[in-house]
XYZ file of C-alpha atoms in Angstrom:
447
model
C -9.821 94.722 40.515
C -7.334 94.737 43.389
C -8.732 93.916 46.835
C -9.204 96.910 49.146
C -6.276 97.760 51.367
C -6.661 96.793 55.022
C -7.445 99.739 57.314
C -4.367 101.333 58.871
C -3.455 100.569 62.451
C -2.395 103.104 65.070
C 1.193 101.937 64.600
C 0.900 102.568 60.832
C -0.298 106.117 61.469
C 2.391 106.791 64.067
C 5.079 105.628 61.648
C 3.676 107.795 58.843
C 3.535 110.788 61.187
C 7.182 110.195 62.125
C 8.317 109.932 58.480
C 6.411 113.099 57.521
C 7.760 115.070 60.506
C 4.294 115.692 61.912
C 4.516 117.727 65.109
C 0.840 118.445 65.767
C -2.316 116.420 65.163
C -5.762 117.958 64.798
C -8.607 115.747 66.014
C -11.435 117.008 63.768
C -15.212 116.735 64.227
C -18.295 118.871 63.543
C -21.044 120.310 65.696
C -24.702 119.826 64.734
C -24.627 122.994 62.612
C -21.777 121.547 60.523
C -19.056 123.864 61.825
C -15.648 122.181 61.850
C -14.110 121.835 65.314
C -10.798 120.381 66.387
C -8.644 119.580 69.385
C -4.934 119.820 68.608
C -2.356 117.653 70.384
C 1.478 117.621 70.213
C 3.545 114.638 69.117
C 3.962 113.438 72.695
C 0.209 112.742 72.828
C -0.207 111.055 69.419
C -0.416 107.493 70.775
C -3.001 108.512 73.367
C -5.012 110.428 70.738
C -5.014 107.556 68.239
C -6.197 105.206 70.988
C -9.266 107.419 71.463
C -8.283 108.592 74.938
C -8.454 112.360 74.372
C -11.341 113.891 76.318
C -12.987 117.270 75.698
C -15.763 119.397 77.164
C -18.871 118.653 75.114
C -20.897 121.372 76.857
C -18.876 123.996 74.972
C -19.998 122.668 71.556
C -23.252 123.725 69.858
C -25.993 121.152 70.410
C -23.946 118.602 72.348
C -24.646 118.183 76.076
C -25.342 120.043 79.309
C -22.524 121.068 81.638
C -23.302 118.287 84.113
C -22.726 115.579 81.475
C -19.996 117.263 79.493
C -17.117 114.775 79.199
C -16.743 113.333 75.678
C -14.072 111.245 73.984
C -12.693 111.702 70.453
C -12.268 108.356 68.717
C -10.226 108.771 65.496
C -11.145 107.061 62.245
C -7.582 106.124 61.337
C -8.396 105.827 57.621
C -8.985 109.602 57.544
C -5.466 110.543 58.695
C -4.005 113.152 56.320
C -0.928 115.346 56.522
C -1.896 118.927 55.676
C 0.141 119.923 52.597
C 1.346 123.292 53.863
C 3.599 124.627 56.579
C 7.242 123.943 57.350
C 8.507 120.559 56.020
C 10.223 119.767 59.333
C 7.195 120.682 61.474
C 4.027 119.454 59.789
C 0.421 119.358 60.965
C -1.926 116.436 60.263
C -5.601 115.861 60.844
C -7.777 112.848 61.541
C -11.591 112.844 61.597
C -13.122 111.567 64.804
C -16.298 109.960 66.043
C -17.556 111.187 69.398
C -18.262 108.747 72.204
C -19.281 108.957 75.819
C -16.681 108.013 78.456
C -18.012 104.439 78.525
C -17.280 104.091 74.798
C -20.863 104.174 73.546
C -21.504 106.381 70.471
C -22.766 109.853 71.336
C -26.242 110.285 69.855
C -25.551 113.964 69.156
C -22.574 113.280 66.877
C -23.561 114.165 63.266
C -21.198 111.492 61.921
C -23.002 108.913 64.073
C -26.353 110.101 62.661
C -25.124 109.347 59.133
C -23.621 106.022 60.215
C -27.022 104.904 61.537
C -28.617 105.474 58.122
C -25.705 103.763 56.364
C -26.275 100.743 58.640
C -29.998 100.842 57.841
C -29.217 100.827 54.109
C -26.768 97.965 54.598
C -29.436 95.919 56.398
C -31.614 96.390 53.296
C -28.734 95.234 51.075
C -27.705 98.672 49.797
C -24.683 100.970 49.839
C -25.214 104.657 49.141
C -22.856 106.343 46.691
C -22.942 110.138 46.710
C -21.269 113.160 45.206
C -21.707 116.747 46.432
C -21.043 119.766 44.188
C -20.425 122.637 46.591
C -20.285 126.068 44.975
C -18.590 128.983 46.717
C -17.707 132.647 46.288
C -14.303 134.317 46.451
C -14.488 137.888 47.790
C -12.017 140.638 48.518
C -11.479 141.386 52.212
C -12.138 144.869 53.526
C -9.573 147.153 55.139
C -10.203 145.452 58.482
C -9.635 141.998 56.962
C -13.278 140.980 57.234
C -15.209 139.600 54.267
C -16.974 141.947 51.870
C -19.153 141.104 48.876
C -16.743 142.763 46.468
C -15.737 140.149 43.926
C -12.347 139.794 42.344
C -13.608 139.366 38.772
C -16.421 139.843 36.289
C -16.321 136.283 34.990
C -19.205 134.031 34.039
C -19.943 130.352 33.595
C -16.771 128.483 32.516
C -14.920 131.774 31.837
C -11.121 131.774 31.855
C -8.441 134.419 32.385
C -8.048 137.334 31.982
C -11.513 138.067 33.415
C -11.348 135.199 35.960
C -8.713 136.496 38.367
C -9.509 133.680 40.824
C -8.153 131.043 38.436
C -4.787 130.823 40.212
C -6.489 130.453 43.601
C -8.813 127.786 42.262
C -5.905 125.877 40.715
C -4.044 125.983 44.026
C -7.143 124.638 45.771
C -7.283 121.741 43.309
C -3.584 120.960 43.784
C -3.917 121.057 47.582
C -6.959 118.774 47.527
C -5.176 116.324 45.227
C -2.209 116.181 47.610
C -4.703 115.223 50.325
C -6.020 112.311 48.241
C -9.014 113.894 46.501
C -9.761 112.827 42.924
C -10.778 116.109 41.272
C -12.988 115.733 38.198
C -13.537 119.380 37.210
C -13.045 122.962 38.366
C -14.611 126.031 36.765
C -16.083 129.488 37.183
C -19.797 129.497 37.945
C -22.541 131.847 36.718
C -22.249 134.658 39.265
C -19.286 137.021 39.555
C -16.733 135.558 41.926
C -18.504 132.188 42.074
C -16.651 128.890 41.607
C -17.126 125.145 41.701
C -14.685 122.268 42.208
C -16.097 118.773 41.679
C -14.515 115.718 43.273
C -15.287 112.086 42.555
C -18.283 110.430 44.192
C -17.717 107.929 46.991
C -19.621 106.112 49.711
C -21.778 108.432 51.824
C -19.465 108.654 54.854
C -16.375 109.383 52.756
C -18.291 112.019 50.804
C -19.382 113.787 54.001
C -15.824 113.655 55.377
C -14.521 115.013 52.065
C -16.996 117.887 52.037
C -16.023 118.938 55.565
C -12.351 118.873 54.513
C -13.106 120.624 51.213
C -14.646 123.649 52.930
C -11.652 123.940 55.250
C -9.102 123.714 52.404
C -10.941 126.218 50.182
C -11.014 128.807 52.974
C -7.357 128.224 53.871
C -6.064 128.522 50.288
C -8.229 131.569 49.583
C -6.534 133.402 52.473
C -3.140 132.647 50.930
C -4.273 134.577 47.837
C -5.634 137.519 49.796
C -9.247 136.421 49.254
C -12.094 135.303 51.491
C -14.025 132.165 50.522
C -17.685 131.954 51.505
C -20.154 129.091 51.324
C -23.050 131.428 52.206
C -25.966 130.384 49.959
C -27.006 133.836 48.648
C -24.479 136.565 49.429
C -25.363 138.927 46.549
C -28.860 140.160 45.696
C -29.742 139.746 42.013
C -27.177 137.024 41.296
C -27.301 133.245 41.458
C -26.731 131.708 44.865
C -24.494 128.757 45.684
C -25.972 125.280 45.667
C -24.679 121.893 46.736
C -26.328 119.580 44.227
C -26.121 116.077 45.660
C -25.910 113.083 43.326
C -26.943 109.817 44.941
C -27.534 106.184 44.066
C -27.896 102.827 45.775
C -25.670 99.880 44.923
C -26.114 96.176 45.588
C -22.549 94.970 45.657
C -21.016 96.207 42.390
C -24.380 96.713 40.658
C -26.220 100.018 40.524
C -29.677 99.263 41.936
C -31.117 102.327 40.164
C -30.483 100.931 36.652
C -32.865 98.641 34.763
C -32.097 98.418 31.037
C -35.589 97.151 30.204
C -37.637 99.609 32.244
C -39.196 102.918 31.252
C -36.482 105.596 31.363
C -34.144 102.669 32.261
C -34.874 103.437 35.909
C -35.517 100.521 38.262
C -38.417 100.394 40.692
C -35.859 100.959 43.435
C -34.831 104.235 41.786
C -38.424 105.361 41.264
C -39.448 104.546 44.833
C -36.306 106.338 46.072
C -37.393 109.386 44.074
C -40.853 108.978 45.590
C -39.319 109.078 49.063
C -37.413 112.261 48.304
C -40.602 113.831 46.946
C -42.646 112.748 49.966
C -40.134 114.206 52.396
C -38.882 117.072 50.231
C -40.364 119.775 52.431
C -39.304 118.038 55.654
C -35.687 117.808 54.470
C -35.286 121.509 53.809
C -34.482 122.706 57.322
C -31.461 120.362 57.223
C -30.357 120.687 53.581
C -31.018 124.454 53.557
C -30.257 125.445 57.128
C -29.971 129.247 57.134
C -32.321 132.198 56.970
C -30.281 133.155 53.918
C -30.828 129.746 52.267
C -34.371 130.672 51.247
C -33.229 133.770 49.386
C -31.551 131.343 46.974
C -34.690 129.184 46.547
C -36.572 131.718 44.424
C -37.599 131.607 40.742
C -35.222 132.862 38.089
C -31.838 131.941 39.539
C -31.452 128.252 38.579
C -32.500 127.065 42.045
C -35.538 124.815 42.599
C -38.698 126.059 44.257
C -40.970 123.058 43.605
C -41.249 119.459 44.803
C -41.070 117.568 41.506
C -38.644 115.577 39.361
C -37.458 115.688 35.793
C -34.942 114.316 33.339
C -34.699 117.317 31.039
C -34.854 120.550 33.004
C -33.420 122.051 36.153
C -36.439 123.834 37.639
C -37.668 120.876 39.780
C -36.146 119.721 43.048
C -34.873 116.454 41.539
C -33.161 115.838 38.216
C -32.126 112.472 36.761
C -28.991 113.003 34.629
C -28.828 111.242 31.258
C -26.140 108.707 32.194
C -27.266 105.108 32.697
C -25.623 101.851 33.686
C -23.265 102.251 36.629
C -23.692 106.043 36.392
C -27.466 106.034 36.963
C -28.210 108.489 39.731
C -30.601 111.016 41.196
C -29.526 114.643 41.637
C -31.179 116.531 44.485
C -30.772 120.213 43.592
C -32.179 121.733 46.786
C -29.213 121.563 49.215
C -26.811 124.439 49.700
C -23.206 124.362 50.952
C -24.039 125.749 54.400
C -25.610 122.384 55.285
C -23.974 119.961 57.687
C -22.887 117.273 55.174
C -23.382 114.413 57.644
C -26.923 115.396 58.576
C -27.834 116.334 55.004
C -26.770 112.959 53.577
C -28.404 111.159 56.500
C -31.836 112.708 55.937
C -31.632 112.307 52.151
C -30.770 108.638 52.539
C -33.511 108.174 55.155
C -36.097 109.744 52.842
C -35.023 107.608 49.893
C -34.958 104.380 51.913
C -38.412 105.174 53.291
C -39.599 105.466 49.708
C -38.063 102.094 48.827
C -39.495 100.381 51.927
C -43.016 101.778 51.471
C -42.955 101.665 47.640
C -43.658 105.373 47.508
C -45.368 106.786 44.425
C -43.008 108.750 42.197
C -45.645 110.652 40.188
C -44.783 111.571 36.619
C -41.661 113.479 35.592
C -42.211 117.148 34.826
C -40.154 118.023 31.771
C -41.469 121.518 31.120
C -40.412 124.661 32.965
C -42.431 124.728 36.200
C -41.765 128.453 36.686
C -43.882 129.164 33.579
C -46.821 126.892 34.558
C -50.160 128.157 35.763
C -51.275 127.438 39.317
C -53.942 125.049 37.942
C -51.360 123.089 35.938
C -49.095 122.747 38.984
C -52.053 121.485 41.037
C -52.956 118.930 38.345
C -49.440 117.529 38.493
C -49.485 117.660 42.324
C -46.439 119.872 42.415
C -45.879 121.222 45.916
C -43.853 124.301 46.801
C -40.707 124.107 48.859
C -40.731 126.114 52.119
C -40.356 129.839 51.528
C -38.395 130.600 54.688
C -36.562 128.907 57.548
C -39.550 129.117 59.884
C -41.778 127.268 57.415
C -38.999 124.721 56.880
C -38.820 124.088 60.635
C -42.600 123.592 60.692
C -42.279 121.022 57.897
C -39.457 119.230 59.705
C -41.469 118.992 62.921
C -44.268 117.246 60.974
C -41.981 114.721 59.239
C -41.548 111.690 61.476
C -39.136 109.957 59.081
C -36.686 112.855 58.978
C -36.981 113.433 62.727
C -36.286 109.745 63.379
C -33.219 109.889 61.116
C -31.821 112.800 63.107
C -32.651 111.166 66.415
C -34.342 112.822 69.362
C -31.216 114.559 70.676
C -30.082 116.132 67.387
C -33.624 116.992 66.271
C -34.413 118.839 69.509
C -31.149 120.809 69.628
C -31.161 121.518 65.911
C -34.720 122.836 65.860
C -34.063 124.937 68.938
C -31.015 126.533 67.264
C -32.902 127.181 64.016
C -35.960 128.628 65.737
C -33.675 131.002 67.648
C -31.930 131.970 64.405
C -35.315 132.829 62.903
C -36.362 134.861 65.945
C -33.095 136.796 65.832
C -33.635 137.519 62.141
C -37.262 138.692 62.249
C -36.628 141.066 65.144
C -33.827 142.894 63.284
C -34.485 146.182 61.493
C -32.879 145.878 58.048
C -31.523 148.536 55.743
C -34.296 147.675 53.274
C -36.914 148.624 55.875
C -35.179 151.907 56.627
C -34.940 152.733 52.927
C -38.602 151.887 52.363
C -40.278 153.334 55.440
C -38.180 155.791 57.430
C -38.961 158.914 55.402
C -42.367 157.769 54.126
C -44.117 157.241 57.472
């Protein structure tokens, strides 16, 4: 195996930008809700930007800082520099993902990327590296006359369907080609179960790279969809009566080149590390939900009958529990958390998953027994015997569970936890005070 390439220097990036005729550079980061943000600078400012000397007003970003302490610096991770593969060849745009620091250079505790880096450092101190892969499903909808998104789909396709019924095939292929030109290794792309629903799977990587890739993936999918006259949405459950979109997250711990989850001589060929990691995810499963399933709408996906989990349990042979262990062993041994949805902030989601798993490893958490029958068809008594808990049924309950979970709160850090919970509680209050069409249909004429 060839040794890894040394990280690029600022001079390397400047030379590449010159060769590729880059005229504008987007300094990309995310707020605590996972929304992509960027500050764009012209070529005359590239050297200053790559040196981390571009300042912005943090008070204008969701969950960052108050007005009186607003100055923040964007410090680029030079390894993430990519030229966007569209636009005029002689006037290109590139992007680089940034960490956020205070003016004195110290990491900003409200930066979601810094939250994930803290957990990666914790894993490293224990001798582990997290490898992760996120499968983010999405819908392609037709825009309305005003250009805004509707829930009218472009096809009547189903799982793995091809043309002629899958009219989004050309758009999906263009998305794959664009992602490949940006350095993604695409493993599969296909139609999902619901009408207008799609999935593109890219190769697993270390946790930070995977989070960076997911943030880029969402941006590229939306951009390419617009080129085809479509609107891409990562909303978890846009259509009543159809499957929602998940973001199943595959994860494992490595010690050097060895998968720490694999033990050829153990039951199920799962090591104690893997089983304790599963135990940690089970222990904190309810506390994770406000982060991995962050919207009011997220909990309309987590209902029985639509291939989404509703119970805190694990299995190797069915998809109704929260955790599934795929059949592959050896280097491919991994745990699949099926709860998350693609509205989640990928940095915070991976951080709290890793924190929960590491807590399980550190405390030798009990993993219970795998549940290989369909939980949806079990009696209440049988679920109690197997100690199968329910996932939160709405965002308010998920916030309650988060507030009680010291491990997940500690992973987020005091700043992010406080601002995140405040934003989610407000979202819930806004939702429950609305009068919906369902209420009008049910009650207006009757009472």
